[in-house]
Coordinates of C-alpha atoms in Angstrom, one line a residue:
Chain E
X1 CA -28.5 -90.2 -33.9
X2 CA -29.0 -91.9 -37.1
X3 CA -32.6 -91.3 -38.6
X4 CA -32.4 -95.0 -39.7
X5 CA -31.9 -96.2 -36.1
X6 CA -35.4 -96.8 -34.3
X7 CA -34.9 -95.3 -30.5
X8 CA -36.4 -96.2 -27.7
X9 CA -37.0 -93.4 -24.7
X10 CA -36.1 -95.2 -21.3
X11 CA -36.5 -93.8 -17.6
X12 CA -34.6 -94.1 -14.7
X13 CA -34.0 -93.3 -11.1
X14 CA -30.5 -92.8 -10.3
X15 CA -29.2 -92.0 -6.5
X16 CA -25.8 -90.3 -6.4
X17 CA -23.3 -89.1 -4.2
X18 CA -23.1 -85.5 -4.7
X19 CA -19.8 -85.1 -2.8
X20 CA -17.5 -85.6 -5.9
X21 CA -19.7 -83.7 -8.6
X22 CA -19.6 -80.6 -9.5
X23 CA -23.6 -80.6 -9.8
X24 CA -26.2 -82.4 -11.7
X25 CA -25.5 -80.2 -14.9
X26 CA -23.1 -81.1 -17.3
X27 CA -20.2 -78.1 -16.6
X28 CA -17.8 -76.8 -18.8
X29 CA -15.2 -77.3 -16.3
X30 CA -15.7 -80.0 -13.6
X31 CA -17.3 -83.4 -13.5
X32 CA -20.9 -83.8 -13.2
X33 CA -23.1 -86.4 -12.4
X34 CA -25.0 -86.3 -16.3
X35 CA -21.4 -86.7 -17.8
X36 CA -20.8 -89.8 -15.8
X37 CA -24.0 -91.0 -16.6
X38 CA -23.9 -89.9 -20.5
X39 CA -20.3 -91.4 -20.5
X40 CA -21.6 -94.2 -19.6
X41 CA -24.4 -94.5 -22.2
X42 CA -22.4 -93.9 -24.5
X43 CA -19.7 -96.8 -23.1
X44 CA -22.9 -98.9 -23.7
X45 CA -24.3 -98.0 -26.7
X46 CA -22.2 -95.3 -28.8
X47 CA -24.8 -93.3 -28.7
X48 CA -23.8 -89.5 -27.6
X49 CA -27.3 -88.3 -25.7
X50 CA -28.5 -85.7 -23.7
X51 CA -30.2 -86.6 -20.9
X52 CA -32.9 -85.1 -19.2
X53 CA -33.2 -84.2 -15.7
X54 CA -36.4 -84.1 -13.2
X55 CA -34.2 -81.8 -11.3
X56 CA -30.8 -79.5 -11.5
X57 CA -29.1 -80.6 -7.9
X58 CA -26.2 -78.1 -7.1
X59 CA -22.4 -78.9 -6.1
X60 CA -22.4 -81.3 -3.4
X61 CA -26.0 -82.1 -3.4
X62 CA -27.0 -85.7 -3.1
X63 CA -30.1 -87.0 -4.7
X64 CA -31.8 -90.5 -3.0
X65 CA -34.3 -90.8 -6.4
X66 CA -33.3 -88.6 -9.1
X67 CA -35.6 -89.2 -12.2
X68 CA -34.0 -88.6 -15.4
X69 CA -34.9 -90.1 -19.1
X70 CA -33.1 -90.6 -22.1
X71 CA -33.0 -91.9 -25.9
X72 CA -31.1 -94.6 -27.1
X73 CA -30.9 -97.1 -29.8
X74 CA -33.9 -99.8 -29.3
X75 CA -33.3 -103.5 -28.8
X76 CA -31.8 -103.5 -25.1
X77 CA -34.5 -104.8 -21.9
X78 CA -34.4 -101.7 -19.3
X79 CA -33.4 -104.3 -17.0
X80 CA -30.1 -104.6 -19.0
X81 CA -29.6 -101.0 -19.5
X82 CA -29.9 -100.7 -15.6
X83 CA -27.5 -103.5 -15.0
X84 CA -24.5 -102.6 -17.6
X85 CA -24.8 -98.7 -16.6
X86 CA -23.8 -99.9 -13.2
X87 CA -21.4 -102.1 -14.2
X88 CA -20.2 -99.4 -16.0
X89 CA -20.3 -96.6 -13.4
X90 CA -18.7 -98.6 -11.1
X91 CA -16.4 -99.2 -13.4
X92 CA -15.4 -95.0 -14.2
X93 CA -15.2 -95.5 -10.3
X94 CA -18.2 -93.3 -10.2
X95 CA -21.0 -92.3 -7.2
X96 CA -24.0 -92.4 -9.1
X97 CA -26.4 -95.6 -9.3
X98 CA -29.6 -96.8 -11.3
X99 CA -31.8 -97.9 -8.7
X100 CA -34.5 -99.0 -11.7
X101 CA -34.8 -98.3 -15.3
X102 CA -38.2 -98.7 -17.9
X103 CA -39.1 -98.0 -21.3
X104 CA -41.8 -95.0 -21.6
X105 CA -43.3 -93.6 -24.5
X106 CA -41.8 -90.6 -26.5
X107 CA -44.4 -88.2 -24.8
X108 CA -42.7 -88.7 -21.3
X109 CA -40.3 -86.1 -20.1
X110 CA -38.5 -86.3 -16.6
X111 CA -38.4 -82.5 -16.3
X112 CA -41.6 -81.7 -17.5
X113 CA -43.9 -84.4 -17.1
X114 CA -43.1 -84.2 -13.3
X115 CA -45.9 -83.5 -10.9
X116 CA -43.9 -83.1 -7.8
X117 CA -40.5 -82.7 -5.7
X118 CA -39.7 -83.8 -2.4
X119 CA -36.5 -83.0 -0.6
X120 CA -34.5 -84.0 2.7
X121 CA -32.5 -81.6 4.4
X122 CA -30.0 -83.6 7.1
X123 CA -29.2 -81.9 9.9
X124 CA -26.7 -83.0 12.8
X125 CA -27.1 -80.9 15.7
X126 CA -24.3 -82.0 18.2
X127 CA -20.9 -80.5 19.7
X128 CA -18.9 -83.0 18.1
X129 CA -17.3 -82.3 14.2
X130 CA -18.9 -84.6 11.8
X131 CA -16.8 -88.0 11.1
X132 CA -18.6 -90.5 9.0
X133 CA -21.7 -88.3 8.2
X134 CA -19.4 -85.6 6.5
X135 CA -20.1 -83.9 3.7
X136 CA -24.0 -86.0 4.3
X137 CA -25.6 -83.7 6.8
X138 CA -25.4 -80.1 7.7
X139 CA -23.3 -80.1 11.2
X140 CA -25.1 -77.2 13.5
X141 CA -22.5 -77.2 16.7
X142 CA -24.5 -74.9 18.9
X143 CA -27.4 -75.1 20.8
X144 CA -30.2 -77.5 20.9
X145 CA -32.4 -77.0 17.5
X146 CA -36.9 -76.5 18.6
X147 CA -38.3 -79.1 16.3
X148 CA -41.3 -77.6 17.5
X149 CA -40.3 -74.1 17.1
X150 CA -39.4 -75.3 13.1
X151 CA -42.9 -76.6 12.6
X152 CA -44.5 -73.2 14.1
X153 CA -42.6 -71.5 11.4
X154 CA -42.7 -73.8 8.4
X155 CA -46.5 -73.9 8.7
X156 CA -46.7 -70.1 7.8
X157 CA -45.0 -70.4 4.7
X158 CA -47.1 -73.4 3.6
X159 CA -49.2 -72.7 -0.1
X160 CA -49.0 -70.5 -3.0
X161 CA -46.8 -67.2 -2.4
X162 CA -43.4 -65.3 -4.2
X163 CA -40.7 -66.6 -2.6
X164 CA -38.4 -64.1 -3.8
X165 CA -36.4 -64.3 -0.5
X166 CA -35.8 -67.7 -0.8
X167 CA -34.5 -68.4 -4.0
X168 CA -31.2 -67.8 -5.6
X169 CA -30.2 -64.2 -6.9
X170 CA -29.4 -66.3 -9.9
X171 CA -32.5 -68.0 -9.8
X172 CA -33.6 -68.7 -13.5
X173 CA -37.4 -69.3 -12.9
X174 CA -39.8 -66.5 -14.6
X175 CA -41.8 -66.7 -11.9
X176 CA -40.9 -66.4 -8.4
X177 CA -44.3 -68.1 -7.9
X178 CA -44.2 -71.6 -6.1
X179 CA -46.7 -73.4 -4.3
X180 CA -44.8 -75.3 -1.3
X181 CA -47.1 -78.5 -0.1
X182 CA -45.2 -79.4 2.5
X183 CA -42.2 -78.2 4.8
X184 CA -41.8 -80.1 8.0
X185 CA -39.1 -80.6 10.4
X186 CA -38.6 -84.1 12.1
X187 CA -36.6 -85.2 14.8
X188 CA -34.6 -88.4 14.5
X189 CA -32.9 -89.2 17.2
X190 CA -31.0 -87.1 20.2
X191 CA -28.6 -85.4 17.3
X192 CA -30.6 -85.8 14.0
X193 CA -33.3 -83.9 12.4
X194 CA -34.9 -83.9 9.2
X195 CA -36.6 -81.4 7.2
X196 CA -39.0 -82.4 4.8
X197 CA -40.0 -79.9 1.5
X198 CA -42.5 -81.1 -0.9
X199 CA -43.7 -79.0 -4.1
X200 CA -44.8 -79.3 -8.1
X201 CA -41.3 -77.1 -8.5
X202 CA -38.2 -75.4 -6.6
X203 CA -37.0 -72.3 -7.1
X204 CA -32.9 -72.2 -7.0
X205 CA -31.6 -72.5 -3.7
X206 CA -34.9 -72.5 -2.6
X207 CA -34.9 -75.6 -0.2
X208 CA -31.4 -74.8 1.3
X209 CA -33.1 -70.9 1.5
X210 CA -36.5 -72.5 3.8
X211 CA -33.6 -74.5 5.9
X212 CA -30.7 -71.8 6.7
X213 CA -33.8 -69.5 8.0
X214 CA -35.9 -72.6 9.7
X215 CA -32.5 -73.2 11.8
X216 CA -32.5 -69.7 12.9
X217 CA -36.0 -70.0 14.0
X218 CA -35.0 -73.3 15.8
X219 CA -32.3 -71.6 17.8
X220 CA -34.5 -69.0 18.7
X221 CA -33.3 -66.0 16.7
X222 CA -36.0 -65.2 14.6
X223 CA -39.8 -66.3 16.0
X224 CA -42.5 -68.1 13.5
X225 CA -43.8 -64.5 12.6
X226 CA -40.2 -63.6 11.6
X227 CA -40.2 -66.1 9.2
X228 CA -43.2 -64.8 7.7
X229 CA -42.3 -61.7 7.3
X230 CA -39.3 -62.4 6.0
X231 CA -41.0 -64.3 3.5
X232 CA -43.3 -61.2 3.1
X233 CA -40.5 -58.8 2.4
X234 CA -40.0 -60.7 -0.9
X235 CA -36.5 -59.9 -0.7
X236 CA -33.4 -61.9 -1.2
X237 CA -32.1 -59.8 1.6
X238 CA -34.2 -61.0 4.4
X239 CA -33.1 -64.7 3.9
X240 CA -31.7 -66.5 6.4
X241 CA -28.1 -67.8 5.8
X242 CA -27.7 -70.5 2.6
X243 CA -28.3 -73.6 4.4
X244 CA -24.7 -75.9 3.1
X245 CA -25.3 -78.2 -0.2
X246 CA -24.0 -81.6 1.2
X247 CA -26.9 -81.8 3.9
X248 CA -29.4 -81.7 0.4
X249 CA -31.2 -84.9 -1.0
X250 CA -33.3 -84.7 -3.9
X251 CA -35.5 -87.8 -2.4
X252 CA -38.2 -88.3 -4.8
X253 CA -39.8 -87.3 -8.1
X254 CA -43.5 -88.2 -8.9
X255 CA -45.3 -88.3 -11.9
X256 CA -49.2 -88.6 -13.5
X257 CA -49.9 -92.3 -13.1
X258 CA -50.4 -93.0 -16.4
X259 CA -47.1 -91.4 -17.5
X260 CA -44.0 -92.8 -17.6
X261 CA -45.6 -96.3 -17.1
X262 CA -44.1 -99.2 -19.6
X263 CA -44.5 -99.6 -22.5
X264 CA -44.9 -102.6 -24.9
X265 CA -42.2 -102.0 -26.4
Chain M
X1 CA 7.7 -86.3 29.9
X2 CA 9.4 -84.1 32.6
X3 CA 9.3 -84.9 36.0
X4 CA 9.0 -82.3 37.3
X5 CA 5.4 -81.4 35.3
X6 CA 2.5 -83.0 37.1
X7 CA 0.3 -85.1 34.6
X8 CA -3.4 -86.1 34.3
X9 CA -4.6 -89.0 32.6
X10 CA -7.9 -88.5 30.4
X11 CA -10.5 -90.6 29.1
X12 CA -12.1 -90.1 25.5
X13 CA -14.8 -91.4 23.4
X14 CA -13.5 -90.9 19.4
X15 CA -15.8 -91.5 16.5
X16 CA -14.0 -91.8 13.3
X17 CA -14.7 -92.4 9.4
X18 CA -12.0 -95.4 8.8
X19 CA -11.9 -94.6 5.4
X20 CA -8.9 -92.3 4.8
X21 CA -6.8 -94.2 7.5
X22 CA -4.6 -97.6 7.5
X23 CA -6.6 -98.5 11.1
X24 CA -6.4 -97.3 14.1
X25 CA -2.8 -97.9 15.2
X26 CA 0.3 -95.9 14.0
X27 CA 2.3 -97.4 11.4
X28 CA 5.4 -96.3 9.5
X29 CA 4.1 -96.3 6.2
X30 CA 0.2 -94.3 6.0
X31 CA -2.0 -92.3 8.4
X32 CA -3.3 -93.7 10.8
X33 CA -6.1 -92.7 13.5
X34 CA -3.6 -92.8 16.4
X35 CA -1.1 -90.5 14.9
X36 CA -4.1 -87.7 13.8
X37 CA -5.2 -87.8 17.5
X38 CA -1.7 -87.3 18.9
X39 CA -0.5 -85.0 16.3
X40 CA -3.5 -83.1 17.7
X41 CA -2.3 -83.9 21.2
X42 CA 0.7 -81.8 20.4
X43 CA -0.5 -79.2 18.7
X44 CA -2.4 -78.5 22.3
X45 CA 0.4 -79.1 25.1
X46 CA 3.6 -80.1 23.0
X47 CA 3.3 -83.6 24.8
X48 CA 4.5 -86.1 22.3
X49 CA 2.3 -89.1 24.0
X50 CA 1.7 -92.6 23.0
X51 CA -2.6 -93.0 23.5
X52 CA -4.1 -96.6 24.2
X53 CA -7.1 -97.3 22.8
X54 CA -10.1 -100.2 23.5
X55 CA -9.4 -101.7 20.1
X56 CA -7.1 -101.7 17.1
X57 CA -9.3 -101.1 13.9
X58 CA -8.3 -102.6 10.7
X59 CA -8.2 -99.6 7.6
X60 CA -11.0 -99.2 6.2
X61 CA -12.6 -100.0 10.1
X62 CA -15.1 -97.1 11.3
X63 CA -15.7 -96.3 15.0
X64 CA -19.0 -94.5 16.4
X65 CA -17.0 -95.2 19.9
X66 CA -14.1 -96.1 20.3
X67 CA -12.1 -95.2 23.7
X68 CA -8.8 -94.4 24.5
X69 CA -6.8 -92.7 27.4
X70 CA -3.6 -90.4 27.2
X71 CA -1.9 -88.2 29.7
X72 CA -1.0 -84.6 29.2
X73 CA 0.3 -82.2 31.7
X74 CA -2.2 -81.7 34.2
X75 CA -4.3 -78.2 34.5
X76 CA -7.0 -78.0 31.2
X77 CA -10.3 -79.4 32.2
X78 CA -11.6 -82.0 29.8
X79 CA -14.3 -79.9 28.3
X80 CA -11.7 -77.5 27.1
X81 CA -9.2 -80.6 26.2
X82 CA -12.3 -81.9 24.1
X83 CA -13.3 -79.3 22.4
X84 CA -9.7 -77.9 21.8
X85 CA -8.7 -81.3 20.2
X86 CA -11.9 -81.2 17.9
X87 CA -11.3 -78.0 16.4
X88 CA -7.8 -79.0 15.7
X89 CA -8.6 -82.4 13.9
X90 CA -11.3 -80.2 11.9
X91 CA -8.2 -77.9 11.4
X92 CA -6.1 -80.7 10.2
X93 CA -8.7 -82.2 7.9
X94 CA -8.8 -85.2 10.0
X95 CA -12.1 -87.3 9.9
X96 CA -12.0 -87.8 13.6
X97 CA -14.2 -86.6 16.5
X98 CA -14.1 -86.5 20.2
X99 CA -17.4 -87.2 21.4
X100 CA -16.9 -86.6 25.5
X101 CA -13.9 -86.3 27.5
X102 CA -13.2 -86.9 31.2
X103 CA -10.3 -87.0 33.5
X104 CA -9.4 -90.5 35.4
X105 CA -7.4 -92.0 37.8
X106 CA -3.7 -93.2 36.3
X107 CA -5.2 -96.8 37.3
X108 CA -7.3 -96.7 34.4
X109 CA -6.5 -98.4 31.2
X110 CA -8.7 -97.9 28.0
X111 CA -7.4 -101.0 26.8
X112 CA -6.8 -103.4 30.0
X113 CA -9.9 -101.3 32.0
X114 CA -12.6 -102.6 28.9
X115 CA -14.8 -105.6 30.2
X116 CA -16.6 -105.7 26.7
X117 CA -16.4 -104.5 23.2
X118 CA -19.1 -104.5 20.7
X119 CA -19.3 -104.1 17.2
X120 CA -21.5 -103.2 14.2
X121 CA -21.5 -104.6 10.8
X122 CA -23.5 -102.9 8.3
X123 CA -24.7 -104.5 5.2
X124 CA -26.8 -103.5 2.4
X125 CA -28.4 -106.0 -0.1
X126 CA -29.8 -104.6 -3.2
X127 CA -29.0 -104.9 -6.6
X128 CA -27.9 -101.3 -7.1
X129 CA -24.0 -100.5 -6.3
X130 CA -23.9 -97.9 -3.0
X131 CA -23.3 -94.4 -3.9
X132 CA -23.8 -92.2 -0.6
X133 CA -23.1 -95.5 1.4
X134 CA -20.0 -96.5 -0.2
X135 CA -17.4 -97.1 2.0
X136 CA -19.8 -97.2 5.1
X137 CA -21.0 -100.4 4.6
X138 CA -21.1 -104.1 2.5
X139 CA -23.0 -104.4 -0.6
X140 CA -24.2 -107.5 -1.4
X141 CA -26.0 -107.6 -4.6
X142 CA -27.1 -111.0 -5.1
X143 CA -30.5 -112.2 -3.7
X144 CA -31.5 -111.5 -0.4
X145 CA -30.3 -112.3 2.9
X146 CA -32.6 -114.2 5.3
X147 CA -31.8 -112.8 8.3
X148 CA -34.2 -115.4 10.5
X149 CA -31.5 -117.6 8.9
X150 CA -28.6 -115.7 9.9
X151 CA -29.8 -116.0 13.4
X152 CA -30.2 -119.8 13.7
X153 CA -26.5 -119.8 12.8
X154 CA -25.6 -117.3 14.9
X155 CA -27.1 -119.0 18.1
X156 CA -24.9 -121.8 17.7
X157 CA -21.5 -119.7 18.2
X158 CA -22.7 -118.0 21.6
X159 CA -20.6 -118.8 24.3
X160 CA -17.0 -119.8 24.7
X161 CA -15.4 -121.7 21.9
X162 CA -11.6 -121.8 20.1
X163 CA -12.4 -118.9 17.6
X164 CA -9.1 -120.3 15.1
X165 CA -11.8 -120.8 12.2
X166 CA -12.9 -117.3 12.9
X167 CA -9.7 -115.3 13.0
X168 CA -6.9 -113.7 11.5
X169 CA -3.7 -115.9 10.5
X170 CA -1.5 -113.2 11.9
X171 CA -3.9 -112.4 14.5
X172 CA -1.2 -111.7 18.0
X173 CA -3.6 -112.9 20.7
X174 CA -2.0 -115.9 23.0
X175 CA -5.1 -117.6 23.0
X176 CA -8.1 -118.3 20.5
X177 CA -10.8 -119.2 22.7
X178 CA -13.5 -116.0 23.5
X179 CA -16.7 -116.0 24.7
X180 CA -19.1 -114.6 22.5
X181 CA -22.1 -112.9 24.3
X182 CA -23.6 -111.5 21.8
X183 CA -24.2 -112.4 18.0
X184 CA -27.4 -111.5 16.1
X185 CA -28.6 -109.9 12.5
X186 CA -31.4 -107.7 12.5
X187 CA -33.5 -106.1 9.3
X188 CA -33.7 -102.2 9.4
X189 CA -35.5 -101.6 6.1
X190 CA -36.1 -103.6 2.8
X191 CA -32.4 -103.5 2.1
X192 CA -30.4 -103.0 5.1
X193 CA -28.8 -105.7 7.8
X194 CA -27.0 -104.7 10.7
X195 CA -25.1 -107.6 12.5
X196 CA -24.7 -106.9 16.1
X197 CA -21.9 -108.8 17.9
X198 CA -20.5 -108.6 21.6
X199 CA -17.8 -110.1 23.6
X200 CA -15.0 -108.9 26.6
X201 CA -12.9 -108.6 23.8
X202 CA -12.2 -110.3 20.0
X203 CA -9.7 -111.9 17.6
X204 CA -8.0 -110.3 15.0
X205 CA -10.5 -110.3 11.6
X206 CA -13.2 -112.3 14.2
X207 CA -16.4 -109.9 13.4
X208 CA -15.5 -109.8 9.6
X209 CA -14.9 -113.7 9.7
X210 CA -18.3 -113.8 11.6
X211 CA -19.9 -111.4 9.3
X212 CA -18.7 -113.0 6.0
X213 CA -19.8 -116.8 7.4
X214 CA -23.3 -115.5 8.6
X215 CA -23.7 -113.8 5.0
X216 CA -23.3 -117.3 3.8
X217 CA -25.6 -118.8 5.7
X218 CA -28.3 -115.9 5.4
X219 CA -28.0 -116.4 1.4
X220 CA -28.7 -120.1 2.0
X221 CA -25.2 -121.6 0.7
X222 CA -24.3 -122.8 4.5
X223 CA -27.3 -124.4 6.7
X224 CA -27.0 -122.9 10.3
X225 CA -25.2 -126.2 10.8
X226 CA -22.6 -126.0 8.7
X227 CA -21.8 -122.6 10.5
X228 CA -21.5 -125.1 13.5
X229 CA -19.5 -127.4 12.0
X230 CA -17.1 -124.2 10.5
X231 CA -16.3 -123.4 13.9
X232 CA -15.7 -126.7 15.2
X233 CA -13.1 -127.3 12.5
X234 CA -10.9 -124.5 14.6
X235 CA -9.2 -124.2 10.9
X236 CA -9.1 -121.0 8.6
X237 CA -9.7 -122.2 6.2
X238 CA -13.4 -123.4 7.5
X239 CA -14.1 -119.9 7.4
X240 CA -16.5 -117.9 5.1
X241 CA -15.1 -115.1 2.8
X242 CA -14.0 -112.7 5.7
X243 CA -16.7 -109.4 5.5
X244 CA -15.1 -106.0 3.8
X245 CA -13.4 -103.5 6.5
X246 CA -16.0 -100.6 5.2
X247 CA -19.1 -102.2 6.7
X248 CA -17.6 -102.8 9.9
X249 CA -18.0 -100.6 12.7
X250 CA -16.7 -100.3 16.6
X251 CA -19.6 -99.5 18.2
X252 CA -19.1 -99.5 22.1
X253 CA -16.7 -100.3 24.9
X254 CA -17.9 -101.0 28.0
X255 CA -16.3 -100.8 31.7
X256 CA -16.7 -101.5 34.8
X257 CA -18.8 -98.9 36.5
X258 CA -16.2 -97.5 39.4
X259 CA -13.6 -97.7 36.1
X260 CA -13.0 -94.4 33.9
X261 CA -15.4 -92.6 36.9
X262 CA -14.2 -88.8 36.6
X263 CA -11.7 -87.6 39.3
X264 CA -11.4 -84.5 41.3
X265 CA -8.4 -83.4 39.7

């Protein structure tokens, strides 16, 4: 952007529709969710940005509360940003929504200034194929799914450890270090269950990793210790199987109170 | 079907996504739900049947129950029938499940058998457009929806009236009075309304007419009154702006007990 153009840094939550996307990321071949977005800034305001991310959801992945932040010529109310970028969006007959928008300082990054993840993991557990929740929830056809059994299991894997076996063999983190604050399972109703994952950061695949081998310990294959050891084993090998992208929401970013609040702008 | 071929009549519960289909009923130009279920039917027992069904969705119309019977030559229990016909709508790409499936007597009729139908119309009021949700319900963006409102309107059409305000122009029926037994909005969260409505059985477009005249009222451009009044007309064009086919959903069918029982086959 022009030097002699004041910007103005504004953030967002966005919710999207994974099913469509090929990812959060920006691909060289496929559409992704910060293209339709950036397309759409630039729709707005001409201005060709790079967007910044709080997190990098895969193919198919849905995200509830994405955070992301972005630069743009100043002048425009966040409430009009948020308001054209739908317009817009709908327009492009895209799946991805601003749910709020809000100028923040220069010194406020999505990515970086986050303090925490949270995740849902959907699963269906029923005979039946999946009709209107397709493609939103992980359909597990077999068997009744231990909630209880889940929690045993989740709870060992709970604080700081390398969770080598549950992260992608692509994973690009330096540190297979992660401290996981919460991971939960929930039943809903007689078919639904949630997992819950909560942590500062995510290793890649790392939720879908915890919820592929938390199902196998909720159909009885592998006991709570299992779990543990397979987390001991620090070894991609030992993972359960790759829980499926389109039962994955991103459902909420947080940040240090004082960052990312308005500004006077 | 051959004579000489003994046949059993079955019962089904289907849940479908609407979306993809031009309603429920076969028709010579599009999909339709009818024709994936008895392409499905062939692809099992090379019967070319004709099904009946509870209700005739509109495109766009979802069902978490709808009910229909067929006959088939006799001889497959209805587990294997079930789950046989699932894997080959899964097969066929279909967006169509069978949730249970039992065998009945040939006096049973999923359509003429049904002493009530009951519907579910999902709306969701918030400014942002639906992204996971799109398609699977109504988004109303403008203000918010009083449902306390909704329900002082939707008191007043309980009972047995002449529905003409509330239904189709083309709709077939004979007659347009129906008795109403149930009509109510309830609030699930800060942005979601589910309308709940119930009868024997219902006009052509009479839930969406409902829907779209209580959404009126609930935004507080009709009083409960005029909802009255609307229905008194017994004219058309009385009626609110008819409800989108995406939020609407065909949520149970109801028989009489002894009906649709299971029979020793």
């Amino acid at each position: 952007m022009s030097d002699e153009q004041p910007t103005q840094r504004y953030r967002a939550t966005v919710e999207y529709d994974g099913t469509p996307y090929k990812g959060f990321q920006r691909q060289a071949n496929g559409h992704s969710v910060q293209q339709a977005i950036e397309e759409a800034i630039y729709s707005l305001c001409g201005a060709d940005v790079r967007l910044t991310a709080a997190g990098r959801t895969d193919t198919g992945v849905h995200a509830l509360a994405q955070v992301i932040h972005f630069d743009i010529p100043a002048g425009k109310t966040p409430f009009r940003v948020m308001e054209a970028l739908n317009a817009l969006l709908v327009q492009a007959n895209e799946r991805v929504a601003f749910l709020d928008c809000e100028t923040v300082g220069n010194d406020f990054s999505a990515r970086f200034s986050a303090t925490g993840r949270r995740y849902l993991y959907r699963i269906i557990n029923r005979r039946a194929p999946l009709t209107v929740e397709r493609e939103r929830a992980w359909w597990i056809r077999k068997g009744l799914l231990d909630v209880d059994r889940m929690n045993e299991g989740a709870k060992r894997l709970l604080g700081t450890h390398d969770f080598t076996t549950f992260r992608a063999a692509d994973c690009q983190a330096k540190s297979p270090i992660r401290t996981l604050d919460e991971l939960w399972a929930e039943r809903i109703d007689e078919h639904e269950i949630h997992i819950h994952a909560a942590a500062r950061s995510f290793l890649h695949n790392q939720v879908r990793s915890l919820a592929g081998s938390l199902k196998l310990v909720g159909d009885g294959k592998w006991s709570a210790d299992d779990l543990k050891q397979a987390l001991e084993a620090m070894d991609r090998k030992a993972c359960g199987p790759v829980a499926p992208a389109h039962g994955l929401y991103l459902s909420a970013v947080s940040y240090r109170s004082a960052e990312g609040a308005s500004q006077p702008n």
